[in-house]
mmCIF file of C-alpha atoms in Angstrom:
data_model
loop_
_atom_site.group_PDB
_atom_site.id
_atom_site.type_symbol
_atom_site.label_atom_id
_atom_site.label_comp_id
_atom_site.label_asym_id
_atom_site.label_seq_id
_atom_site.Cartn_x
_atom_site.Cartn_y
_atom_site.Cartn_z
ATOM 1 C CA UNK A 1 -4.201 -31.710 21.147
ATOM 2 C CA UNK A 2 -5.359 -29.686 24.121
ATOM 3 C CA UNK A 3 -3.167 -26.552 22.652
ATOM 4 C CA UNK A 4 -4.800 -23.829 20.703
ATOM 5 C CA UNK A 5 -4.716 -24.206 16.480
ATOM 6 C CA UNK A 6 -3.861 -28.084 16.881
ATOM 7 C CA UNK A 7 -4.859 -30.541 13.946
ATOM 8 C CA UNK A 8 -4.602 -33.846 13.887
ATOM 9 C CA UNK A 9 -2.326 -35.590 11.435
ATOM 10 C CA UNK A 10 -4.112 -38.231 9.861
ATOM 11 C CA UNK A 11 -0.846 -40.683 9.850
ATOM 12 C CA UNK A 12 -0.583 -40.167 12.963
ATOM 13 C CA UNK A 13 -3.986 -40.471 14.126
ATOM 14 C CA UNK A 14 -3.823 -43.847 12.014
ATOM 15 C CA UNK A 15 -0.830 -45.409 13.453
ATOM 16 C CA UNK A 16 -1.970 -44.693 17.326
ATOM 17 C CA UNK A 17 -5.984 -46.360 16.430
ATOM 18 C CA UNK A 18 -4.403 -49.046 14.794
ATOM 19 C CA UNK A 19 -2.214 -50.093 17.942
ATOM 20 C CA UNK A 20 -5.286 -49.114 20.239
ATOM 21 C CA UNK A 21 -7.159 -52.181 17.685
ATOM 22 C CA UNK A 22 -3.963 -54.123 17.691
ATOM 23 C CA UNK A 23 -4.152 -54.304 21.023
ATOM 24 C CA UNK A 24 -7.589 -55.246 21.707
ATOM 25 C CA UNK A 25 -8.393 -51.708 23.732
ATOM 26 C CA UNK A 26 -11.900 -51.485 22.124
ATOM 27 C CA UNK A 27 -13.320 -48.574 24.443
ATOM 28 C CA UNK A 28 -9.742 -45.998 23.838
ATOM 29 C CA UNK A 29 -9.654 -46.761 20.290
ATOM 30 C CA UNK A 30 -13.622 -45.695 20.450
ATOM 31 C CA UNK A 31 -13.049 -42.808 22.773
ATOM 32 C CA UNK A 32 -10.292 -41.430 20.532
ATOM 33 C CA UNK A 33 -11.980 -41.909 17.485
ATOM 34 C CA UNK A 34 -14.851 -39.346 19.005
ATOM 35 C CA UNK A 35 -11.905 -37.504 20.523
ATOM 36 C CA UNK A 36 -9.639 -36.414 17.295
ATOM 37 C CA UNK A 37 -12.788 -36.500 15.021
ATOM 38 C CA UNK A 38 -10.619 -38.872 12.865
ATOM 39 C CA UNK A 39 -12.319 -41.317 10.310
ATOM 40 C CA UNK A 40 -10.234 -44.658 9.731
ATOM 41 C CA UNK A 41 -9.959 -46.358 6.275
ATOM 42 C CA UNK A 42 -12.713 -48.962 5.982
ATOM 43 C CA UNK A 43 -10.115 -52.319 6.042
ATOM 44 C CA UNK A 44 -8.714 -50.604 9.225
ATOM 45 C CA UNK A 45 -12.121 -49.635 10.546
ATOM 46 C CA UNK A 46 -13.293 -53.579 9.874
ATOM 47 C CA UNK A 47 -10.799 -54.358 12.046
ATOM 48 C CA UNK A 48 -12.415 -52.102 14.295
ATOM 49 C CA UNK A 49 -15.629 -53.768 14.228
ATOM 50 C CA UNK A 50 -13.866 -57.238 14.831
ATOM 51 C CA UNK A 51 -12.264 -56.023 18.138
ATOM 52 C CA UNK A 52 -15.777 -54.392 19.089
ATOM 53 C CA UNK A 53 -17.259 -58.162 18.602
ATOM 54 C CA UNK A 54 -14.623 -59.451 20.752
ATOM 55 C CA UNK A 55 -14.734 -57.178 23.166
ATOM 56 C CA UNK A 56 -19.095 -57.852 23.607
ATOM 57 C CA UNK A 57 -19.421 -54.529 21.945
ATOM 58 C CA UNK A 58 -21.610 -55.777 19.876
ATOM 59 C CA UNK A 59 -23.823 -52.787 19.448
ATOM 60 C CA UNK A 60 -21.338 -50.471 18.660
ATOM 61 C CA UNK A 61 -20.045 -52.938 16.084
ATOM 62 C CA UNK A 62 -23.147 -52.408 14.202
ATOM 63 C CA UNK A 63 -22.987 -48.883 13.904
ATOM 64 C CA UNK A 64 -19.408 -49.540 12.188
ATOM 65 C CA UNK A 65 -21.034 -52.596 9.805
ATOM 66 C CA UNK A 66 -23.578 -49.872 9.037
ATOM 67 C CA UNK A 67 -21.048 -47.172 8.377
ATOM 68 C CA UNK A 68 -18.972 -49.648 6.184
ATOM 69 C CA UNK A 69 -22.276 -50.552 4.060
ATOM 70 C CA UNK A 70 -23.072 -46.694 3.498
ATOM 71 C CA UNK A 71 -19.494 -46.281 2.453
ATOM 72 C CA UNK A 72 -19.935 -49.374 0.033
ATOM 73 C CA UNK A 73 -17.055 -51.902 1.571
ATOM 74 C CA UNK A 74 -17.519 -55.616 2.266
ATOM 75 C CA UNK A 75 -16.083 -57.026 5.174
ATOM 76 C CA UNK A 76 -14.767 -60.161 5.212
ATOM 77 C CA UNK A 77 -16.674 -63.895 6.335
ATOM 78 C CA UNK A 78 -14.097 -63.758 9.020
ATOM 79 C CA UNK A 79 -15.447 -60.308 10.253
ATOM 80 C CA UNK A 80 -18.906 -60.984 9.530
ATOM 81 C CA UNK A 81 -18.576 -64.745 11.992
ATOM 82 C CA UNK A 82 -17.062 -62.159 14.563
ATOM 83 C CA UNK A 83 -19.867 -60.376 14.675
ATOM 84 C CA UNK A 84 -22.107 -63.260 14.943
ATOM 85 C CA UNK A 85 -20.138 -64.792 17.517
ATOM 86 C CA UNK A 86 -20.142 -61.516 19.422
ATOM 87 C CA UNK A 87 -23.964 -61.683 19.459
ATOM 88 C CA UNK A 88 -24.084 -65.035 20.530
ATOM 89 C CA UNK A 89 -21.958 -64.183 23.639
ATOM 90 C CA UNK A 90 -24.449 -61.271 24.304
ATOM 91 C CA UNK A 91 -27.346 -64.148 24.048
ATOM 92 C CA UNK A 92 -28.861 -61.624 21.443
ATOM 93 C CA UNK A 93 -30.015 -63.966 18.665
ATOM 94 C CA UNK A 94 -32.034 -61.131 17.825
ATOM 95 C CA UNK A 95 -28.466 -59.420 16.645
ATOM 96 C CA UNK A 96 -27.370 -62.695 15.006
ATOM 97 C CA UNK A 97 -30.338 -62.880 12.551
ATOM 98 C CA UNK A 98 -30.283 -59.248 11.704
ATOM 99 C CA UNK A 99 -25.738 -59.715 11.164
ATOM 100 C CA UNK A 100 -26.575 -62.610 8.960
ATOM 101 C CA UNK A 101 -29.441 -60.563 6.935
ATOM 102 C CA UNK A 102 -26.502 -57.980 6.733
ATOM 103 C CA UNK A 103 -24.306 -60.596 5.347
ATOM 104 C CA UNK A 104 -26.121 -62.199 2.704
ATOM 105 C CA UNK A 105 -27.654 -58.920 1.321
ATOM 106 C CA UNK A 106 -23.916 -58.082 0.845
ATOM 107 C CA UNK A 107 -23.575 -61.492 -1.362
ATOM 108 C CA UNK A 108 -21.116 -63.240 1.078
ATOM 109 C CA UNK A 109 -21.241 -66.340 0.963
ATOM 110 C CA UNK A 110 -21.554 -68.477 4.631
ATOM 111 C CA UNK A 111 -19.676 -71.371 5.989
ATOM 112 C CA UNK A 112 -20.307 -73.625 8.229
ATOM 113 C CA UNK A 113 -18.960 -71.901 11.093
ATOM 114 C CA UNK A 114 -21.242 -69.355 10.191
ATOM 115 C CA UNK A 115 -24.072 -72.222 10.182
ATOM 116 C CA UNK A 116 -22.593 -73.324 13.692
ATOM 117 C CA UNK A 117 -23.523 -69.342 14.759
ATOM 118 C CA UNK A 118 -27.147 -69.973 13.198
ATOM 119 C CA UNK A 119 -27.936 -72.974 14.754
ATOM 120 C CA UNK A 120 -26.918 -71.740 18.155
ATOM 121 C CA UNK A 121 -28.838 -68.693 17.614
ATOM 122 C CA UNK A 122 -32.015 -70.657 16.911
ATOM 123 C CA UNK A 123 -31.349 -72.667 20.189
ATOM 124 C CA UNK A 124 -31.547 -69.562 21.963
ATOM 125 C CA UNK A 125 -34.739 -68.649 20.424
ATOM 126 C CA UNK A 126 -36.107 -71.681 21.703
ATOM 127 C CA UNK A 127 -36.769 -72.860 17.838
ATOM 128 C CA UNK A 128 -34.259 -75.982 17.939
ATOM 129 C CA UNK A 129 -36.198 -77.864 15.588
ATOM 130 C CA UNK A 130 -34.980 -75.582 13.017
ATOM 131 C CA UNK A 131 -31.626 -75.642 13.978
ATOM 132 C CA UNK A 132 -31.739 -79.274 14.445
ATOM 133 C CA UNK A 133 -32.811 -79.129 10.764
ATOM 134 C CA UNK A 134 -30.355 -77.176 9.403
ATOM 135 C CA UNK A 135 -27.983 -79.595 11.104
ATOM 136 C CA UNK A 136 -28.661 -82.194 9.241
ATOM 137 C CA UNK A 137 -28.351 -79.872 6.037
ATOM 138 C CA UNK A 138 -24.957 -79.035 6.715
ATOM 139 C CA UNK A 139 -24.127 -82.821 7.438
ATOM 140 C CA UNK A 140 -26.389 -83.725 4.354
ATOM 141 C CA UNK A 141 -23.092 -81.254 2.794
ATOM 142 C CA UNK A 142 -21.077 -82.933 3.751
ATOM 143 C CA UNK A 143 -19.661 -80.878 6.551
ATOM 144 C CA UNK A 144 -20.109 -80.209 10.369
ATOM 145 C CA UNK A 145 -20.228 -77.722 12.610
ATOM 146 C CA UNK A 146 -17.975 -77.901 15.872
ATOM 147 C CA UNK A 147 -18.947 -79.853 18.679
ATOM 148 C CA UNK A 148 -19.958 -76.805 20.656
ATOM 149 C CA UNK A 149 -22.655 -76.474 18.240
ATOM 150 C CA UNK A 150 -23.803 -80.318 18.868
ATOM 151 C CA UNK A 151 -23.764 -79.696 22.426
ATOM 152 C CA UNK A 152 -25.671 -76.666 22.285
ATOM 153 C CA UNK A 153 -28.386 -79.066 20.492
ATOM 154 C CA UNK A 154 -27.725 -81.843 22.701
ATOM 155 C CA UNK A 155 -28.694 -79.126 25.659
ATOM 156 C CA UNK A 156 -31.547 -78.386 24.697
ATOM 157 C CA UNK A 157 -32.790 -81.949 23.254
ATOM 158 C CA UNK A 158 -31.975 -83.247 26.946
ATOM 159 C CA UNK A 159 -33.422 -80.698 28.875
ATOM 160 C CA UNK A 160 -36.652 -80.634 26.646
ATOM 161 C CA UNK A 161 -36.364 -84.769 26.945
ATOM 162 C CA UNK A 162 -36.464 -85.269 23.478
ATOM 163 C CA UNK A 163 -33.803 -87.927 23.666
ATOM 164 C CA UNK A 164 -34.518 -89.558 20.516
ATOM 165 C CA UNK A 165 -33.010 -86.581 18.637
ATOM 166 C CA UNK A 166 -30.724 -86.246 21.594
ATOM 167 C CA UNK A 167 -28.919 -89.853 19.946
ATOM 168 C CA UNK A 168 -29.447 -88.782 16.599
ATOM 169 C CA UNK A 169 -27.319 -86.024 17.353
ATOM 170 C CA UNK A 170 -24.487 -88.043 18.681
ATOM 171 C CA UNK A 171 -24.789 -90.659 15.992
ATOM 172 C CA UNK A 172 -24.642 -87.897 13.557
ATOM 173 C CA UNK A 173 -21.258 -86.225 15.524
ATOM 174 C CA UNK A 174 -20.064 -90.128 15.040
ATOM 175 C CA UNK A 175 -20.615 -90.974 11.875
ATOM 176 C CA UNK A 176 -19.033 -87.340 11.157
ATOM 177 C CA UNK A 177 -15.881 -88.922 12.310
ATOM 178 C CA UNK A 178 -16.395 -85.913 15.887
ATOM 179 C CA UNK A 179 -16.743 -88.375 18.441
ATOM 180 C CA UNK A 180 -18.679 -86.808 21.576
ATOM 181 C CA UNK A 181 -16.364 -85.623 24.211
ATOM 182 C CA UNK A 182 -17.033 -85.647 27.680
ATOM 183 C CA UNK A 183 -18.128 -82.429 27.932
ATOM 184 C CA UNK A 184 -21.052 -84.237 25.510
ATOM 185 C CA UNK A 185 -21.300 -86.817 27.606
ATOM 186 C CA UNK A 186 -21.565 -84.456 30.618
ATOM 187 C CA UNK A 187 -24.811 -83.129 29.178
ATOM 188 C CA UNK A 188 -26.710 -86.058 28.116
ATOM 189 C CA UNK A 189 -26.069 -87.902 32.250
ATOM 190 C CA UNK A 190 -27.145 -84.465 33.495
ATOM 191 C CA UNK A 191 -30.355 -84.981 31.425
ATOM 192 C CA UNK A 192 -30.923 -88.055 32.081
ATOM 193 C CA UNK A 193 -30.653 -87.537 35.628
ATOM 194 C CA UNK A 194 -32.548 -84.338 35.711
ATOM 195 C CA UNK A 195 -35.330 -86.379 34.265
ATOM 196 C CA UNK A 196 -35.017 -89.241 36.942
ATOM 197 C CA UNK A 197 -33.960 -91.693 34.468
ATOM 198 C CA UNK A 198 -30.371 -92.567 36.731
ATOM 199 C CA UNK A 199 -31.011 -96.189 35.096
#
């Protein structure tokens, strides 16, 4: 590429991003994208966005979810929960709610892993009444969110010493038939101790 007249083949081009995306090398697969002035087909550029998320790129997966929507294309739940997920790991439930606004004004429809990324997100905004609320939604549904979710609520219930919703929490992960771990268990002792309540 460095020698004079060069153009890039777009086959080409295509076949070395996707292996750069394939392989989870986020930053070269960005850096060559700038470099050949190459533009990916949207599927291939939504799996772009997906390594981005996993690779806490999260901002730069944004730009491609905005790209995507100005090109009309719909990426999939799967990518969408990436990109939640991604903000969650960047503690940016500011991200999460604007993804999720993203999502629905594109008319995909959530599930309750994406629910699971909502509820942790409103944990983080220190609003875990409303998460606690759309819990019991999702278990009103029928379904249930993992137990990293219930943990995350469990967290914050204990540390807050709310324990009465701390047990309705693990009643509801029981009757859900997702009996508490110990990692659960881990996190109500420590707030029970934290609080002085060794007893």
């Amino acid at each position: 590429s460095s020698q004079h007249g060069f153009l890039p083949y777009s086959v080409l081009c295509t076949v070395i991003f996707n292996g750069l995306v394939e392989a989870k090398a986020a930053k070269i697969a960005q850096n060559f994208l700038g470099f050949m002035r190459f533009m990916p087909e949207p599927n291939d550029l939504e799996r772009f966005a997906e390594c981005l998320c996993e690779n806490g790129l999260i901002e730069d997966a944004l730009e491609v979810f905005d790209y995507l929507k100005w090109v009309n294309y719909c990426p999939t739940l799967k990518t969408w929960n990436s990109a939640l997920s991604g903000a969650l790991q960047a503690r940016r439930a500011d991200i999460v709610w604007k993804v999720y606004g993203n999502m629905i004004e594109s008319g995909v429809i959530a599930d309750v892993d994406t629910t699971g990324y909502l509820i942790d997100a409103f944990c983080i905004d220190d609003n875990v009444w409303k998460g606690y609320e759309l819990l019991r939604q999702v278990v009103n549904g029928g379904h249930f969110p993992s137990s990293v979710v219930s943990n995350q609520l469990i967290r914050v219930f204990s540390k807050s010493g709310n324990y009465s919703r701390m047990s309705d929490v693990l009643h509801i992960m029981i009757a859900m038939n997702q009996p508490p771990g110990i990692f659960t268990y881990q996190e109500v002792i420590n707030g029970l101790c934290k609080r002085n309540m060794k007893h």
